[in-house]
Short mmCIF file of C-alpha atoms in Angstrom, two decimals:
data_model
loop_
_atom_site.label_atom_id
_atom_site.label_comp_id
_atom_site.label_asym_id
_atom_site.label_seq_id
_atom_site.Cartn_x
_atom_site.Cartn_y
_atom_site.Cartn_z
CA UNK M 958 97.70 104.88 122.27
CA UNK M 959 100.90 104.93 120.23
CA UNK M 960 101.97 101.49 121.39
CA UNK M 961 98.54 100.03 120.56
CA UNK M 962 98.60 101.59 117.10
CA UNK M 963 102.08 100.25 116.37
CA UNK M 964 101.00 96.79 117.54
CA UNK M 965 98.07 96.92 115.09
CA UNK M 966 100.32 97.82 112.17
CA UNK M 967 102.65 94.98 113.16
CA UNK M 968 99.80 92.46 113.51
CA UNK M 969 98.40 93.46 110.13
CA UNK M 970 101.83 93.04 108.53
CA UNK M 971 102.33 89.63 110.15
CA UNK M 972 98.95 88.49 108.84
CA UNK M 973 99.90 89.49 105.31
CA UNK M 974 103.44 88.10 105.35
CA UNK M 975 102.56 84.77 106.99
CA UNK M 976 99.25 84.02 105.27
CA UNK M 977 98.95 86.34 102.27
CA UNK M 978 95.74 87.75 103.75
CA UNK M 979 95.19 91.47 103.25
CA UNK M 980 92.58 92.99 105.57
CA UNK M 981 91.23 95.56 103.06
CA UNK M 982 88.96 97.38 105.54
CA UNK M 983 91.27 99.20 107.92
CA UNK M 984 89.08 101.77 109.70
CA UNK M 985 88.60 103.05 113.27
CA UNK M 986 85.73 100.61 113.86
CA UNK M 987 88.06 97.69 113.14
CA UNK M 988 90.96 98.88 115.28
CA UNK M 989 90.36 97.88 118.89
CA UNK M 990 92.42 98.09 122.08
CA UNK M 991 92.78 95.19 124.52
CA UNK M 992 91.03 96.31 127.73
CA UNK M 993 93.43 94.25 129.83
CA UNK M 994 96.49 95.74 128.12
CA UNK M 995 96.09 99.20 126.59
CA UNK M 996 99.40 98.88 124.76
CA UNK M 997 98.03 96.00 122.69
CA UNK M 998 95.77 96.56 119.70
CA UNK M 999 93.26 94.05 118.32
CA UNK M 1000 92.49 93.93 114.60
CA UNK M 1001 88.96 92.70 113.83
CA UNK M 1002 86.61 92.03 110.90
CA UNK M 1003 88.03 90.10 107.97
CA UNK M 1004 84.76 90.12 106.01
CA UNK M 1005 86.27 91.54 102.81
CA UNK M 1006 89.82 90.32 103.35
CA UNK M 1007 91.51 88.57 100.43
CA UNK M 1008 94.57 86.45 99.82
CA UNK M 1009 96.77 88.33 97.40
CA UNK M 1010 100.36 88.08 96.21
CA UNK M 1011 102.92 90.88 96.41
CA UNK M 1012 101.69 92.23 93.07
CA UNK M 1013 98.20 92.65 94.49
CA UNK M 1014 96.58 89.88 92.46
CA UNK M 1015 94.05 87.54 94.14
CA UNK M 1016 95.65 84.15 94.67
CA UNK M 1017 92.38 82.31 94.03
CA UNK M 1018 91.83 84.20 90.77
CA UNK M 1019 88.39 85.43 91.86
CA UNK M 1020 87.36 89.10 91.56
CA UNK M 1021 88.13 91.19 94.61
CA UNK M 1022 85.23 92.58 96.64
CA UNK M 1023 84.69 96.33 96.51
CA UNK M 1024 87.20 98.08 98.77
CA UNK M 1025 86.44 98.89 102.41
CA UNK M 1026 84.90 101.81 104.32
CA UNK M 1027 84.90 104.81 101.98
CA UNK M 1028 86.40 107.60 104.16
CA UNK M 1029 89.40 105.40 104.95
CA UNK M 1030 90.04 103.92 101.53
CA UNK M 1031 93.33 104.56 99.78
CA UNK M 1032 93.01 107.40 97.31
CA UNK M 1033 93.30 105.05 94.32
CA UNK M 1034 90.36 102.95 95.54
CA UNK M 1035 87.79 105.74 95.69
CA UNK M 1036 85.66 104.46 92.85
CA UNK M 1037 82.47 102.37 92.69
CA UNK M 1038 83.81 99.37 90.80
CA UNK M 1039 85.78 96.40 92.09
CA UNK M 1040 89.52 97.11 92.16
CA UNK M 1041 91.66 94.96 89.84
CA UNK M 1042 94.35 94.66 92.53
CA UNK M 1043 94.74 95.07 96.27
CA UNK M 1044 98.15 96.26 97.35
CA UNK M 1045 99.55 96.05 100.86
CA UNK M 1046 100.25 99.78 100.68
CA UNK M 1047 96.52 100.45 100.25
CA UNK M 1048 95.97 99.18 103.78
CA UNK M 1049 98.86 101.28 105.07
CA UNK M 1050 97.17 104.35 103.64
CA UNK M 1051 93.96 103.33 105.39
CA UNK M 1052 95.91 103.07 108.65
CA UNK M 1053 96.95 106.70 108.12
CA UNK M 1054 93.39 107.97 107.58
CA UNK M 1055 92.18 105.96 110.57
CA UNK M 1056 94.83 107.49 112.81
CA UNK M 1057 93.95 110.94 111.48
CA UNK M 1058 90.29 110.43 112.40
CA UNK M 1059 91.08 109.03 115.86
CA UNK M 1060 93.42 111.91 116.74
CA UNK M 1061 90.77 114.51 115.92
CA UNK M 1062 87.83 112.70 117.55
CA UNK M 1063 89.27 111.19 120.73
CA UNK M 1064 91.01 112.67 123.74
CA UNK M 1065 92.45 110.42 126.44
CA UNK M 1066 90.41 107.55 125.03
CA UNK M 1067 87.11 109.45 125.16
CA UNK M 1068 85.14 110.60 122.12
CA UNK M 1069 84.51 114.35 122.04
CA UNK M 1070 83.22 117.04 119.69
CA UNK M 1071 86.23 118.65 118.05
CA UNK M 1072 85.38 121.78 116.00
CA UNK M 1073 88.42 121.06 113.83
CA UNK M 1074 87.40 117.48 113.04
CA UNK M 1075 86.16 118.50 109.58
CA UNK M 1076 89.75 118.28 108.33
CA UNK M 1077 89.46 114.49 108.60
CA UNK M 1078 86.24 114.25 106.58
CA UNK M 1079 86.53 112.24 103.38
CA UNK M 1080 82.89 111.26 103.03
CA UNK M 1081 81.19 110.93 99.65
CA UNK M 1082 81.07 114.39 98.06
CA UNK M 1083 78.31 114.42 95.39
CA UNK M 1084 80.28 112.27 92.94
CA UNK M 1085 83.19 109.86 92.82
CA UNK M 1086 85.61 112.20 91.05
CA UNK M 1087 84.96 114.98 93.57
CA UNK M 1088 85.43 112.62 96.50
CA UNK M 1089 88.63 111.27 94.99
CA UNK M 1090 89.89 114.76 94.21
CA UNK M 1091 89.33 115.87 97.80
CA UNK M 1092 91.63 113.16 99.12
CA UNK M 1093 94.15 113.62 96.31
CA UNK M 1094 94.43 117.32 97.12
CA UNK M 1095 94.81 116.56 100.81
CA UNK M 1096 97.78 114.29 100.12
CA UNK M 1097 99.59 116.03 97.29
CA UNK M 1098 98.88 119.69 98.14
CA UNK M 1099 99.58 119.42 101.87
CA UNK M 1100 101.11 122.91 101.94
CA UNK M 1101 97.70 124.37 101.05
CA UNK M 1102 95.77 122.45 103.71
CA UNK M 1103 97.79 122.17 106.90
CA UNK M 1104 96.51 120.21 109.86
CA UNK M 1105 95.48 122.13 112.98
CA UNK M 1106 97.39 121.47 116.22
CA UNK M 1107 96.60 118.11 117.81
CA UNK M 1108 98.44 115.18 119.40
CA UNK M 1109 100.72 113.33 116.97
CA UNK M 1110 100.29 115.90 114.16
CA UNK M 1111 103.97 116.85 113.98
CA UNK M 1112 105.21 113.56 115.37
CA UNK M 1113 103.42 111.18 112.98
CA UNK M 1114 100.59 112.60 110.90
CA UNK M 1115 102.47 115.23 108.90
CA UNK M 1116 105.24 112.75 108.15
CA UNK M 1117 102.85 110.02 107.04
CA UNK M 1118 100.92 112.50 104.92
CA UNK M 1119 104.17 113.54 103.23
CA UNK M 1120 105.10 109.89 102.70
CA UNK M 1121 101.95 109.17 100.69
CA UNK M 1122 101.77 112.57 98.98
CA UNK M 1123 105.36 112.43 97.71
CA UNK M 1124 104.93 108.82 96.62
CA UNK M 1125 101.84 109.60 94.53
CA UNK M 1126 103.59 112.63 93.06
CA UNK M 1127 106.54 110.44 92.09
CA UNK M 1128 104.12 107.90 90.60
CA UNK M 1129 102.82 110.51 88.18
CA UNK M 1130 106.31 111.32 86.96
CA UNK M 1131 107.31 107.67 86.75
CA UNK M 1132 104.24 106.61 84.80
CA UNK M 1133 104.69 109.52 82.42
CA UNK M 1134 108.29 108.46 81.79
CA UNK M 1135 107.34 104.80 81.33
CA UNK M 1136 104.46 105.55 78.96
CA UNK M 1137 106.29 108.20 76.96
CA UNK M 1138 107.52 107.09 73.52
CA UNK M 1139 111.13 106.03 73.43
CA UNK M 1140 113.49 108.33 71.52
CA UNK M 1141 115.49 105.37 70.27
CA UNK M 1142 113.58 102.85 68.10
CA UNK M 1143 113.08 99.65 70.11
CA UNK M 1144 114.42 96.42 68.69
CA UNK M 1145 111.07 94.73 69.28
CA UNK M 1146 107.79 96.64 69.74
CA UNK M 1147 106.28 93.68 71.59
CA UNK M 1148 109.13 93.39 74.08
CA UNK M 1149 109.09 97.16 74.58
CA UNK M 1150 105.39 97.16 75.49
CA UNK M 1151 105.86 94.14 77.74
CA UNK M 1152 108.75 95.74 79.61
CA UNK M 1153 106.76 98.93 80.10
CA UNK M 1154 103.77 97.05 81.51
CA UNK M 1155 106.09 95.14 83.83
CA UNK M 1156 107.76 98.36 84.93
CA UNK M 1157 104.41 99.98 85.75
CA UNK M 1158 103.27 96.92 87.74
CA UNK M 1159 106.51 96.75 89.72
CA UNK M 1160 106.33 100.46 90.52
CA UNK M 1161 102.67 100.38 91.53
CA UNK M 1162 102.92 97.74 94.26
CA UNK M 1163 105.01 100.02 96.51
CA UNK M 1164 105.03 103.27 94.49
CA UNK M 1165 108.65 102.69 93.61
CA UNK M 1166 109.59 101.41 97.06
CA UNK M 1167 108.41 104.62 98.70
CA UNK M 1168 105.42 103.15 100.56
CA UNK M 1169 106.27 99.99 102.46
CA UNK M 1170 106.00 98.52 105.93
CA UNK M 1171 109.58 99.60 106.59
CA UNK M 1172 109.00 103.21 105.50
CA UNK M 1173 105.77 103.44 107.51
CA UNK M 1174 107.30 101.95 110.65
CA UNK M 1175 110.40 104.15 110.46
CA UNK M 1176 108.10 107.12 111.05
CA UNK M 1177 106.28 105.45 113.94
CA UNK M 1178 109.34 104.28 115.83
CA UNK M 1179 111.25 107.57 115.76
CA UNK M 1180 109.76 108.24 119.19
CA UNK M 1181 109.04 106.12 122.25
CA UNK M 1182 105.81 104.13 122.09
CA UNK M 1183 104.02 105.57 125.08
#
């Protein structure tokens, strides 16, 4: 299973790097395994995919479709409206939630009823803010909501959870620093505002370089891909 998952992350990255296409609906239903080679994953369904640049802006200038399957959306995308941008890291976060769901619902490739599977539930919870807050708390307050024992929990899941949680925590501090008034009077108010907007945009695409293909893969390849 690990080898197939890694191959899916690699295929998704190749698609983005070579064509600019971001899948935007990474979820268990769209992550398949080649029956003739169980080490090879197959990524399907590009219905809401979009061509975007590294800053997350649609290359064709058209509005992005609403983000993908709700329980597997990146935390930032849990809202009803169309997102202004689609970052590569959003799909990486969806890969994490998909893996989390698979680990707690499948055993040796067979679906089974796991009494602890509720820890992977990020379904709509009465309202958008509550649903978003549930996932935010899961990522940022990991020490208050530990994962029960399961395959890959210590090996991958806890590390990936920390990757995203720490990155979002750092984003809060960074955005506060960027938006805070400067102690020294700027030489040009216009240039100051422009530089702050640019700084926020550059930080957001990878959360300050913390969430990237390299960072994600470094966690996955620390062990053999069995």
